[in-house]
């Protein structure tokens, strides 16, 4: 028994993580009356998701009251508005989530607390948490941002320290998750020490707004859910064959003619500013994808002669294929368009797609064939694809953007720059072999294979996402360092505003913990009650996170 | 070409259905500008779901304006408040669905309409629809209720006629679905004649509120969705092993000790009155299920000695099995409890469950074994189950309730009354053979096998529900008449308020059309654009009906 008489735990440093997690879960389960025995899913209380790198806690608790507690931001440097905004946001999440009005009091008030405790000593209330930012205030999240933080919640004081605003954001999230409601109705937090940092810097959610349009409010709800799981990249697969909702200021016809509806099913420039800002203050990068040369049918509606005309028996069929790489006008257009994109989206990274290019239309087109001959590509259309992608990469590079490409670009041997990130997605194509190849060539990689959450299975399917590790391939330590992380992908064929959030969450929590927590946090049985708590926590905060572990309930239902 | 110069269609009566459906779909598709070509799902405009038995329409349209149109209820007998309420409800659905406020005007106003038409003649506005109820006003929906209606929308007049209020309700729904928005922005309705009636009288949706609690608002949303699809039975699987949310006035401990939470996760008596009333005015019966002797773990928390104690090695294990049929107190309790139930729920039918009874606990219990010997059952525990169910059926019968039982009760040879309905659910157990057996024995049957929508598959899965026909078994015409219809079942393990509606709908629309429309309406390709319209119509009315046919969009997104 590692705990001393005063109920503080003293555990050898190398055993801290395991011991404390188990002890905390066990003790919190004992201390709440809301858990039913029987065949329903159990929940922890006050255990964070994703699991911090190092967490130590005792059974000693302090109470929290909105009338007493505050975040002390005296030590936050000027210019760190992100921290001040977050302090307000997390204060509300801690004290008012699940309430329709701040004046409602589902938690026990101080008066009720004293009454219900009867003769027992009233619980000491935590007065403040001191927030310290030791480095400079940064404004925009970026790949290399520092998300490390430390937290101490002691008997007398509490503090949250980080070098950057990003670390503070992650710490706020953790603190809000440490708070739980005790059986006497009061919000409490256990004495806790945390040292935390992410295992991977790129922890993404990809949403597809082209197969079905997703309203801005839905995208914001998704950003909320990401923040609650410390995910930090919104990969926005914004356009595709089916529709072009991005309202370009340079080429307004793209959405005027290519969107499902030019007025109601588009993202205006101000919508995008709004969304990028919403993400920014949550430490979430917005990486847009403009996928070419394939997946581009909707582009052709607004821009004549951009797509390849398909031929059959020597005649134009009326159908179109990928972007036409035989015309210089195609690259002129793309260069101008990408110039706008890198201005609109502040992140350095831009996903340029490059997946699933069909060669049949190129093969049929006389001008493309002439161009192939002129370029000396023979009948190797992968070379033509490579030529196209290389010119797009060069354009992006000229605007100082770094590119992300789907794995086909790498496999087709395109000469990609060193800072190009290769996105591995084909789950039937030996993703671990691909990761090994990509990193052996010195390129950085992202994993999405086996994280296509748009695919569904009946029952408890999250463990397969949970156990999908981006470094699970044969390679050197140096190679593994080239894995930036990964993304869960939610393709839009069968989701829209009606179900996209409930289909993503809490299944995506499994991906979030894999990408944030230590590699040894892989026990599904131990994760299950924590995931249940995280699901209910998200519901309390307005995210319709669906049941994934069979029968159960949340204190606050959606 | 069956249409004359004045654009009215004159089609031989025996060809009406097919011709008109095709013509109408084709013409409506032509007349709207909101359809994209390409790989996205197409929608019809103004075609009803489920398909009426007989529908004839022309391309001639009349406009509808909320300032001009009204339902004329002068011919509705006194006491038919259901019709008057529905007239208000459907007026709002027709003119204001999808708007946040009635004062907003997304449809073209009369003024705008005239302007946009320029020199074209303004469209004639439909002034009223005359509602005629020829029979008596009935208050409560019941199995044998008459849902037949006729509708005529002519150049000069419109009328909706039915013998009962129930037929009028179904007609209102159809009329609201015939209205569509033309490319000039105005609501219009085509000249149409309809004679319609359901193929089956029992068209149900089963929801499970025991594996996860569903808030009252969610249940009401489900009733709305049912009404929009002419479904008429809410089979409420209200309690099960995991929880007992039904708040009994006779035995309050059942929910006080057996619910997930005795205050927040229960249905109070007034909640149930509220829900039954909400269903009643929509012509929906509420058939509660209290499943015993198995699936009853939660009952045991509030009622001591109700469940069988399980033994191992001669000692009580601490665990419990099904209801204890060896004690007379069990039946005394059940009789008193069922007396309350038949008072609370006005429908004549009561689902008493009877599925999946495990015999292992009964086998282990000494008192049960003594009872078996006394009754001369030998080691045949199916006889004990039969004995239990027979006594429950007798109790229900004594209160003039008719019972529905899951198929096991029939298969175990229980002597069930003639008016007992057998519910066939086992999809791996030759449901067509079971239906044949049940009806050969003279019993009425319900089909749910292959309509377990809680099971999910990736992609377009609704055609398998659509093509599941309750009369698809070898049997006489008399036998087929004994099939009352069926129910789609949504078991609650993986759904709660976050996703239950989007998981049910529009997949359950497939079941609704199978149960309402003529047996020859089985063409999936033709149904697809109609289902798309129905999905978008439901979204416009506030139902989060998920995408089921791949990429596409709705004019009003959720």
mmCIF file of C-alpha atoms in Angstrom, chain B residues 168-504:
data_model
loop_
_atom_site.group_PDB
_atom_site.id
_atom_site.type_symbol
_atom_site.label_atom_id
_atom_site.label_comp_id
_atom_site.label_asym_id
_atom_site.label_seq_id
_atom_site.Cartn_x
_atom_site.Cartn_y
_atom_site.Cartn_z
ATOM 1 C CA UNK B 168 -57.712 12.342 -42.402
ATOM 2 C CA UNK B 169 -54.421 12.314 -40.470
ATOM 3 C CA UNK B 170 -52.808 10.135 -43.129
ATOM 4 C CA UNK B 171 -54.269 12.344 -45.849
ATOM 5 C CA UNK B 172 -52.899 15.500 -44.243
ATOM 6 C CA UNK B 173 -49.477 13.914 -44.209
ATOM 7 C CA UNK B 174 -49.737 13.014 -47.886
ATOM 8 C CA UNK B 175 -50.968 16.481 -48.833
ATOM 9 C CA UNK B 176 -48.091 18.130 -46.959
ATOM 10 C CA UNK B 177 -45.707 15.934 -48.942
ATOM 11 C CA UNK B 178 -47.291 16.778 -52.300
ATOM 12 C CA UNK B 179 -46.364 20.429 -51.808
ATOM 13 C CA UNK B 180 -43.014 21.392 -53.284
ATOM 14 C CA UNK B 181 -41.100 24.548 -54.036
ATOM 15 C CA UNK B 182 -40.897 25.503 -57.693
ATOM 16 C CA UNK B 183 -37.882 27.126 -59.291
ATOM 17 C CA UNK B 184 -39.535 30.542 -58.985
ATOM 18 C CA UNK B 185 -39.566 30.032 -55.219
ATOM 19 C CA UNK B 186 -43.256 29.444 -54.731
ATOM 20 C CA UNK B 187 -44.870 26.503 -53.010
ATOM 21 C CA UNK B 188 -46.980 24.575 -55.481
ATOM 22 C CA UNK B 189 -49.014 21.404 -55.650
ATOM 23 C CA UNK B 190 -49.799 19.371 -58.728
ATOM 24 C CA UNK B 191 -53.301 18.385 -59.729
ATOM 25 C CA UNK B 192 -53.569 15.022 -58.043
ATOM 26 C CA UNK B 193 -56.063 12.296 -57.216
ATOM 27 C CA UNK B 194 -55.288 9.767 -54.534
ATOM 28 C CA UNK B 195 -57.050 6.759 -53.109
ATOM 29 C CA UNK B 196 -54.990 5.376 -50.318
ATOM 30 C CA UNK B 197 -55.034 2.858 -47.499
ATOM 31 C CA UNK B 198 -52.391 0.819 -45.665
ATOM 32 C CA UNK B 199 -51.443 -2.687 -46.704
ATOM 33 C CA UNK B 200 -50.922 -3.694 -43.040
ATOM 34 C CA UNK B 201 -52.645 -2.315 -39.930
ATOM 35 C CA UNK B 202 -49.612 -2.664 -37.593
ATOM 36 C CA UNK B 203 -46.650 -0.537 -38.648
ATOM 37 C CA UNK B 204 -44.347 -0.156 -35.726
ATOM 38 C CA UNK B 205 -41.181 1.336 -34.357
ATOM 39 C CA UNK B 206 -39.693 -0.337 -31.301
ATOM 40 C CA UNK B 207 -37.416 1.747 -29.103
ATOM 41 C CA UNK B 208 -35.536 0.419 -26.091
ATOM 42 C CA UNK B 209 -35.291 2.834 -23.160
ATOM 43 C CA UNK B 210 -33.557 0.418 -20.804
ATOM 44 C CA UNK B 211 -30.080 -0.060 -22.302
ATOM 45 C CA UNK B 212 -29.869 3.700 -22.598
ATOM 46 C CA UNK B 213 -32.411 6.154 -21.287
ATOM 47 C CA UNK B 214 -34.111 8.244 -23.964
ATOM 48 C CA UNK B 215 -35.404 11.652 -22.847
ATOM 49 C CA UNK B 216 -39.056 12.441 -23.468
ATOM 50 C CA UNK B 217 -38.145 14.966 -26.164
ATOM 51 C CA UNK B 218 -36.310 12.266 -28.094
ATOM 52 C CA UNK B 219 -39.331 9.968 -27.902
ATOM 53 C CA UNK B 220 -41.560 12.776 -29.173
ATOM 54 C CA UNK B 221 -39.182 13.414 -32.057
ATOM 55 C CA UNK B 222 -39.447 9.719 -32.874
ATOM 56 C CA UNK B 223 -43.264 9.992 -32.869
ATOM 57 C CA UNK B 224 -43.009 12.948 -35.249
ATOM 58 C CA UNK B 225 -40.820 10.912 -37.582
ATOM 59 C CA UNK B 226 -43.277 8.015 -37.410
ATOM 60 C CA UNK B 227 -46.195 10.288 -38.321
ATOM 61 C CA UNK B 228 -44.224 11.618 -41.301
ATOM 62 C CA UNK B 229 -43.963 8.006 -42.490
ATOM 63 C CA UNK B 230 -47.502 6.894 -41.566
ATOM 64 C CA UNK B 231 -46.251 4.462 -38.945
ATOM 65 C CA UNK B 232 -48.813 3.862 -36.239
ATOM 66 C CA UNK B 233 -47.430 1.756 -33.370
ATOM 67 C CA UNK B 234 -44.791 2.857 -30.898
ATOM 68 C CA UNK B 235 -43.682 -0.402 -29.287
ATOM 69 C CA UNK B 236 -42.042 0.846 -26.127
ATOM 70 C CA UNK B 237 -39.506 -1.662 -24.812
ATOM 71 C CA UNK B 238 -39.445 0.372 -21.661
ATOM 72 C CA UNK B 239 -37.539 -1.760 -19.138
ATOM 73 C CA UNK B 240 -34.946 -4.526 -19.318
ATOM 74 C CA UNK B 241 -32.083 -6.049 -17.327
ATOM 75 C CA UNK B 242 -30.104 -2.820 -17.225
ATOM 76 C CA UNK B 243 -32.650 -0.326 -15.937
ATOM 77 C CA UNK B 244 -36.256 0.224 -14.954
ATOM 78 C CA UNK B 245 -37.182 3.792 -15.926
ATOM 79 C CA UNK B 246 -40.971 3.223 -15.676
ATOM 80 C CA UNK B 247 -42.098 5.041 -12.522
ATOM 81 C CA UNK B 248 -44.865 2.840 -11.149
ATOM 82 C CA UNK B 249 -47.516 4.343 -8.937
ATOM 83 C CA UNK B 250 -48.132 0.972 -7.290
ATOM 84 C CA UNK B 251 -44.497 -0.070 -6.849
ATOM 85 C CA UNK B 252 -42.374 3.094 -6.788
ATOM 86 C CA UNK B 253 -39.320 1.112 -5.676
ATOM 87 C CA UNK B 254 -39.083 -0.443 -9.139
ATOM 88 C CA UNK B 255 -37.693 2.783 -10.594
ATOM 89 C CA UNK B 256 -36.408 4.215 -7.313
ATOM 90 C CA UNK B 257 -34.009 1.292 -7.080
ATOM 91 C CA UNK B 258 -33.961 -0.057 -10.625
ATOM 92 C CA UNK B 259 -33.556 3.061 -12.787
ATOM 93 C CA UNK B 260 -30.141 4.392 -13.764
ATOM 94 C CA UNK B 261 -31.094 7.418 -11.697
ATOM 95 C CA UNK B 262 -34.316 7.615 -9.682
ATOM 96 C CA UNK B 263 -34.869 11.293 -10.463
ATOM 97 C CA UNK B 264 -33.404 12.091 -13.863
ATOM 98 C CA UNK B 265 -33.623 8.761 -15.707
ATOM 99 C CA UNK B 266 -37.280 7.857 -15.183
ATOM 100 C CA UNK B 267 -40.598 8.319 -16.941
ATOM 101 C CA UNK B 268 -43.078 9.756 -14.494
ATOM 102 C CA UNK B 269 -46.781 9.064 -14.798
ATOM 103 C CA UNK B 270 -47.248 12.533 -16.242
ATOM 104 C CA UNK B 271 -44.422 11.946 -18.734
ATOM 105 C CA UNK B 272 -46.286 8.877 -19.932
ATOM 106 C CA UNK B 273 -49.613 10.688 -20.148
ATOM 107 C CA UNK B 274 -47.848 13.397 -22.135
ATOM 108 C CA UNK B 275 -46.299 10.906 -24.543
ATOM 109 C CA UNK B 276 -49.467 8.845 -25.016
ATOM 110 C CA UNK B 277 -51.368 12.042 -25.781
ATOM 111 C CA UNK B 278 -48.673 13.186 -28.224
ATOM 112 C CA UNK B 279 -48.974 9.821 -29.977
ATOM 113 C CA UNK B 280 -52.786 9.727 -29.840
ATOM 114 C CA UNK B 281 -53.313 12.954 -31.750
ATOM 115 C CA UNK B 282 -50.971 11.603 -34.427
ATOM 116 C CA UNK B 283 -52.888 8.334 -34.713
ATOM 117 C CA UNK B 284 -50.079 6.369 -33.099
ATOM 118 C CA UNK B 285 -50.753 3.594 -30.604
ATOM 119 C CA UNK B 286 -48.366 3.139 -27.685
ATOM 120 C CA UNK B 287 -47.865 -0.560 -26.943
ATOM 121 C CA UNK B 288 -45.648 -0.985 -23.877
ATOM 122 C CA UNK B 289 -43.522 -4.053 -23.351
ATOM 123 C CA UNK B 290 -42.789 -5.446 -19.925
ATOM 124 C CA UNK B 291 -40.584 -8.348 -20.808
ATOM 125 C CA UNK B 292 -40.552 -11.289 -18.373
ATOM 126 C CA UNK B 293 -39.571 -13.819 -17.100
ATOM 127 C CA UNK B 294 -36.093 -13.085 -18.547
ATOM 128 C CA UNK B 295 -34.580 -9.673 -19.234
ATOM 129 C CA UNK B 296 -35.754 -8.672 -15.765
ATOM 130 C CA UNK B 297 -32.643 -8.075 -13.647
ATOM 131 C CA UNK B 298 -33.607 -4.463 -12.925
ATOM 132 C CA UNK B 299 -36.974 -5.542 -11.471
ATOM 133 C CA UNK B 300 -35.210 -7.418 -8.703
ATOM 134 C CA UNK B 301 -33.648 -4.281 -7.246
ATOM 135 C CA UNK B 302 -36.994 -2.873 -6.145
ATOM 136 C CA UNK B 303 -38.950 -6.062 -5.401
ATOM 137 C CA UNK B 304 -37.307 -8.588 -3.086
ATOM 138 C CA UNK B 305 -37.735 -12.302 -3.827
ATOM 139 C CA UNK B 306 -39.088 -11.640 -7.320
ATOM 140 C CA UNK B 307 -36.112 -13.084 -9.176
ATOM 141 C CA UNK B 308 -34.801 -16.609 -8.911
ATOM 142 C CA UNK B 309 -31.735 -16.973 -6.704
ATOM 143 C CA UNK B 310 -28.943 -18.755 -8.524
ATOM 144 C CA UNK B 311 -27.043 -21.530 -6.736
ATOM 145 C CA UNK B 312 -23.697 -23.190 -7.238
ATOM 146 C CA UNK B 313 -22.452 -26.152 -5.188
ATOM 147 C CA UNK B 314 -25.550 -25.921 -3.026
ATOM 148 C CA UNK B 315 -24.993 -22.252 -2.110
ATOM 149 C CA UNK B 316 -26.594 -19.003 -3.227
ATOM 150 C CA UNK B 317 -24.126 -17.265 -5.557
ATOM 151 C CA UNK B 318 -25.479 -13.778 -4.921
ATOM 152 C CA UNK B 319 -26.687 -13.669 -8.516
ATOM 153 C CA UNK B 320 -30.232 -13.769 -9.802
ATOM 154 C CA UNK B 321 -31.937 -15.332 -12.793
ATOM 155 C CA UNK B 322 -35.382 -14.884 -14.390
ATOM 156 C CA UNK B 323 -38.570 -14.248 -12.419
ATOM 157 C CA UNK B 324 -39.106 -16.983 -9.841
ATOM 158 C CA UNK B 325 -42.091 -19.022 -11.069
ATOM 159 C CA UNK B 326 -42.053 -21.291 -8.021
ATOM 160 C CA UNK B 327 -43.455 -18.600 -5.722
ATOM 161 C CA UNK B 328 -47.071 -17.528 -5.858
ATOM 162 C CA UNK B 329 -45.983 -14.062 -4.702
ATOM 163 C CA UNK B 330 -44.342 -13.551 -8.097
ATOM 164 C CA UNK B 331 -47.694 -13.891 -9.839
ATOM 165 C CA UNK B 332 -49.498 -11.806 -7.242
ATOM 166 C CA UNK B 333 -46.992 -9.039 -7.874
ATOM 167 C CA UNK B 334 -47.183 -9.352 -11.656
ATOM 168 C CA UNK B 335 -50.964 -9.337 -11.607
ATOM 169 C CA UNK B 336 -51.091 -6.156 -9.529
ATOM 170 C CA UNK B 337 -48.397 -4.561 -11.679
ATOM 171 C CA UNK B 338 -50.115 -5.425 -14.957
ATOM 172 C CA UNK B 339 -53.380 -4.010 -13.615
ATOM 173 C CA UNK B 340 -51.608 -0.670 -13.343
ATOM 174 C CA UNK B 341 -50.097 -1.014 -16.803
ATOM 175 C CA UNK B 342 -53.413 -1.642 -18.576
ATOM 176 C CA UNK B 343 -54.808 1.398 -16.788
ATOM 177 C CA UNK B 344 -51.911 3.639 -17.783
ATOM 178 C CA UNK B 345 -51.690 2.552 -21.419
ATOM 179 C CA UNK B 346 -54.998 2.824 -23.235
ATOM 180 C CA UNK B 347 -54.148 0.455 -26.073
ATOM 181 C CA UNK B 348 -55.727 -2.983 -25.907
ATOM 182 C CA UNK B 349 -52.417 -4.640 -26.739
ATOM 183 C CA UNK B 350 -49.654 -5.292 -24.268
ATOM 184 C CA UNK B 351 -46.305 -6.848 -25.165
ATOM 185 C CA UNK B 352 -45.342 -9.302 -22.446
ATOM 186 C CA UNK B 353 -41.984 -10.314 -23.918
ATOM 187 C CA UNK B 354 -41.004 -13.890 -23.214
ATOM 188 C CA UNK B 355 -37.757 -13.965 -25.191
ATOM 189 C CA UNK B 356 -34.346 -15.408 -24.450
ATOM 190 C CA UNK B 357 -35.059 -17.104 -21.119
ATOM 191 C CA UNK B 358 -31.965 -18.824 -19.774
ATOM 192 C CA UNK B 359 -32.717 -21.957 -17.785
ATOM 193 C CA UNK B 360 -29.411 -22.311 -15.970
ATOM 194 C CA UNK B 361 -30.408 -20.372 -12.857
ATOM 195 C CA UNK B 362 -33.761 -22.139 -12.608
ATOM 196 C CA UNK B 363 -31.918 -25.454 -12.901
ATOM 197 C CA UNK B 364 -29.652 -24.507 -10.004
ATOM 198 C CA UNK B 365 -32.357 -23.393 -7.574
ATOM 199 C CA UNK B 366 -33.616 -26.025 -5.067
ATOM 200 C CA UNK B 367 -37.076 -24.466 -4.641
ATOM 201 C CA UNK B 368 -37.569 -24.277 -8.379
ATOM 202 C CA UNK B 369 -36.558 -27.917 -8.672
ATOM 203 C CA UNK B 370 -39.024 -28.888 -5.944
ATOM 204 C CA UNK B 371 -41.691 -26.943 -7.810
ATOM 205 C CA UNK B 372 -40.799 -28.691 -11.086
ATOM 206 C CA UNK B 373 -41.291 -32.050 -9.431
ATOM 207 C CA UNK B 374 -44.566 -30.981 -7.840
ATOM 208 C CA UNK B 375 -45.886 -29.770 -11.201
ATOM 209 C CA UNK B 376 -44.724 -32.928 -12.978
ATOM 210 C CA UNK B 377 -42.552 -30.985 -15.431
ATOM 211 C CA UNK B 378 -39.658 -33.464 -15.076
ATOM 212 C CA UNK B 379 -36.515 -31.689 -16.325
ATOM 213 C CA UNK B 380 -38.351 -29.831 -19.078
ATOM 214 C CA UNK B 381 -37.758 -26.206 -18.149
ATOM 215 C CA UNK B 382 -39.521 -25.002 -21.267
ATOM 216 C CA UNK B 383 -42.656 -26.295 -19.535
ATOM 217 C CA UNK B 384 -41.844 -24.124 -16.537
ATOM 218 C CA UNK B 385 -41.374 -21.141 -18.818
ATOM 219 C CA UNK B 386 -44.677 -21.992 -20.488
ATOM 220 C CA UNK B 387 -46.366 -22.216 -17.101
ATOM 221 C CA UNK B 388 -45.036 -18.773 -16.176
ATOM 222 C CA UNK B 389 -46.022 -17.131 -19.436
ATOM 223 C CA UNK B 390 -49.466 -18.761 -19.366
ATOM 224 C CA UNK B 391 -50.166 -17.247 -15.954
ATOM 225 C CA UNK B 392 -49.040 -13.803 -17.155
ATOM 226 C CA UNK B 393 -51.205 -14.160 -20.259
ATOM 227 C CA UNK B 394 -54.153 -15.134 -18.046
ATOM 228 C CA UNK B 395 -53.567 -12.078 -15.873
ATOM 229 C CA UNK B 396 -53.437 -9.818 -18.944
ATOM 230 C CA UNK B 397 -56.548 -11.491 -20.275
ATOM 231 C CA UNK B 398 -58.400 -10.924 -17.020
ATOM 232 C CA UNK B 399 -57.858 -7.191 -17.615
ATOM 233 C CA UNK B 400 -59.181 -7.533 -21.175
ATOM 234 C CA UNK B 401 -55.734 -6.895 -22.627
ATOM 235 C CA UNK B 402 -54.591 -8.745 -25.721
ATOM 236 C CA UNK B 403 -51.002 -9.878 -25.634
ATOM 237 C CA UNK B 404 -48.052 -9.791 -27.946
ATOM 238 C CA UNK B 405 -45.283 -12.312 -27.271
ATOM 239 C CA UNK B 406 -41.863 -12.871 -28.782
ATOM 240 C CA UNK B 407 -41.675 -15.994 -30.929
ATOM 241 C CA UNK B 408 -40.104 -18.236 -28.253
ATOM 242 C CA UNK B 409 -43.403 -18.376 -26.380
ATOM 243 C CA UNK B 410 -45.101 -19.889 -29.427
ATOM 244 C CA UNK B 411 -42.202 -22.212 -30.153
ATOM 245 C CA UNK B 412 -42.164 -23.523 -26.606
ATOM 246 C CA UNK B 413 -45.743 -24.659 -27.072
ATOM 247 C CA UNK B 414 -47.383 -22.383 -24.541
ATOM 248 C CA UNK B 415 -51.187 -22.584 -24.840
ATOM 249 C CA UNK B 416 -51.675 -18.994 -25.980
ATOM 250 C CA UNK B 417 -55.086 -17.440 -26.561
ATOM 251 C CA UNK B 418 -56.352 -16.872 -30.086
ATOM 252 C CA UNK B 419 -55.970 -13.130 -29.807
ATOM 253 C CA UNK B 420 -52.297 -13.377 -28.818
ATOM 254 C CA UNK B 421 -49.979 -11.956 -31.448
ATOM 255 C CA UNK B 422 -46.674 -13.725 -32.092
ATOM 256 C CA UNK B 423 -43.704 -11.472 -32.803
ATOM 257 C CA UNK B 424 -41.140 -13.111 -35.109
ATOM 258 C CA UNK B 425 -37.683 -11.629 -34.617
ATOM 259 C CA UNK B 426 -34.959 -14.268 -35.064
ATOM 260 C CA UNK B 427 -33.334 -13.427 -38.368
ATOM 261 C CA UNK B 428 -31.092 -16.496 -38.365
ATOM 262 C CA UNK B 429 -33.967 -18.823 -37.564
ATOM 263 C CA UNK B 430 -35.851 -19.005 -40.870
ATOM 264 C CA UNK B 431 -38.329 -16.216 -40.194
ATOM 265 C CA UNK B 432 -40.477 -17.195 -43.178
ATOM 266 C CA UNK B 433 -40.843 -20.728 -41.791
ATOM 267 C CA UNK B 434 -41.786 -19.269 -38.420
ATOM 268 C CA UNK B 435 -44.359 -16.959 -39.966
ATOM 269 C CA UNK B 436 -45.853 -19.952 -41.792
ATOM 270 C CA UNK B 437 -46.010 -21.981 -38.565
ATOM 271 C CA UNK B 438 -47.539 -19.194 -36.517
ATOM 272 C CA UNK B 439 -50.227 -18.387 -39.039
ATOM 273 C CA UNK B 440 -50.942 -22.072 -39.746
ATOM 274 C CA UNK B 441 -51.782 -22.400 -36.064
ATOM 275 C CA UNK B 442 -54.298 -19.592 -36.529
ATOM 276 C CA UNK B 443 -52.352 -16.950 -34.657
ATOM 277 C CA UNK B 444 -51.670 -13.476 -35.851
ATOM 278 C CA UNK B 445 -48.078 -12.494 -36.465
ATOM 279 C CA UNK B 446 -45.769 -9.500 -36.556
ATOM 280 C CA UNK B 447 -42.443 -9.460 -38.382
ATOM 281 C CA UNK B 448 -39.290 -7.868 -37.017
ATOM 282 C CA UNK B 449 -36.704 -10.358 -38.304
ATOM 283 C CA UNK B 450 -34.360 -8.481 -40.672
ATOM 284 C CA UNK B 451 -35.778 -5.220 -39.378
ATOM 285 C CA UNK B 452 -33.326 -4.893 -36.494
ATOM 286 C CA UNK B 453 -32.048 -1.471 -37.476
ATOM 287 C CA UNK B 454 -29.827 -1.321 -34.398
ATOM 288 C CA UNK B 455 -27.513 -3.564 -36.427
ATOM 289 C CA UNK B 456 -25.527 -1.398 -38.812
ATOM 290 C CA UNK B 457 -23.676 -1.935 -42.062
ATOM 291 C CA UNK B 458 -21.459 0.494 -43.935
ATOM 292 C CA UNK B 459 -23.088 2.100 -46.930
ATOM 293 C CA UNK B 460 -26.536 1.898 -48.488
ATOM 294 C CA UNK B 461 -28.186 -0.753 -46.335
ATOM 295 C CA UNK B 462 -31.843 0.234 -46.554
ATOM 296 C CA UNK B 463 -32.711 -1.892 -49.617
ATOM 297 C CA UNK B 464 -32.427 -5.034 -47.498
ATOM 298 C CA UNK B 465 -35.076 -3.650 -45.151
ATOM 299 C CA UNK B 466 -37.112 -2.425 -48.093
ATOM 300 C CA UNK B 467 -37.286 -5.839 -49.732
ATOM 301 C CA UNK B 468 -38.153 -7.726 -46.521
ATOM 302 C CA UNK B 469 -41.799 -8.671 -47.041
ATOM 303 C CA UNK B 470 -43.929 -9.993 -44.153
ATOM 304 C CA UNK B 471 -45.964 -12.186 -46.470
ATOM 305 C CA UNK B 472 -42.953 -13.780 -48.111
ATOM 306 C CA UNK B 473 -43.642 -17.307 -46.844
ATOM 307 C CA UNK B 474 -45.437 -20.402 -48.068
ATOM 308 C CA UNK B 475 -48.998 -20.207 -46.852
ATOM 309 C CA UNK B 476 -52.631 -19.739 -47.820
ATOM 310 C CA UNK B 477 -54.332 -16.412 -48.395
ATOM 311 C CA UNK B 478 -56.009 -16.873 -45.028
ATOM 312 C CA UNK B 479 -52.630 -17.341 -43.382
ATOM 313 C CA UNK B 480 -51.261 -14.190 -44.973
ATOM 314 C CA UNK B 481 -54.224 -12.235 -43.657
ATOM 315 C CA UNK B 482 -53.068 -13.173 -40.168
ATOM 316 C CA UNK B 483 -49.895 -11.129 -40.646
ATOM 317 C CA UNK B 484 -50.736 -7.825 -39.005
ATOM 318 C CA UNK B 485 -47.587 -6.122 -40.218
ATOM 319 C CA UNK B 486 -44.310 -5.586 -38.491
ATOM 320 C CA UNK B 487 -41.968 -3.377 -36.575
ATOM 321 C CA UNK B 488 -38.475 -2.091 -36.969
ATOM 322 C CA UNK B 489 -36.525 -2.591 -33.740
ATOM 323 C CA UNK B 490 -33.873 -0.255 -32.384
ATOM 324 C CA UNK B 491 -32.209 -1.987 -29.449
ATOM 325 C CA UNK B 492 -30.503 0.427 -27.142
ATOM 326 C CA UNK B 493 -27.000 -0.926 -26.562
ATOM 327 C CA UNK B 494 -25.369 1.541 -28.933
ATOM 328 C CA UNK B 495 -27.888 4.353 -29.205
ATOM 329 C CA UNK B 496 -29.090 7.092 -26.922
ATOM 330 C CA UNK B 497 -30.335 10.637 -27.386
ATOM 331 C CA UNK B 498 -27.137 11.492 -29.295
ATOM 332 C CA UNK B 499 -27.808 9.185 -32.248
ATOM 333 C CA UNK B 500 -31.036 7.203 -31.959
ATOM 334 C CA UNK B 501 -33.059 9.349 -34.350
ATOM 335 C CA UNK B 502 -30.370 9.572 -37.024
ATOM 336 C CA UNK B 503 -29.783 5.823 -36.784
ATOM 337 C CA UNK B 504 -33.505 5.059 -37.155
#
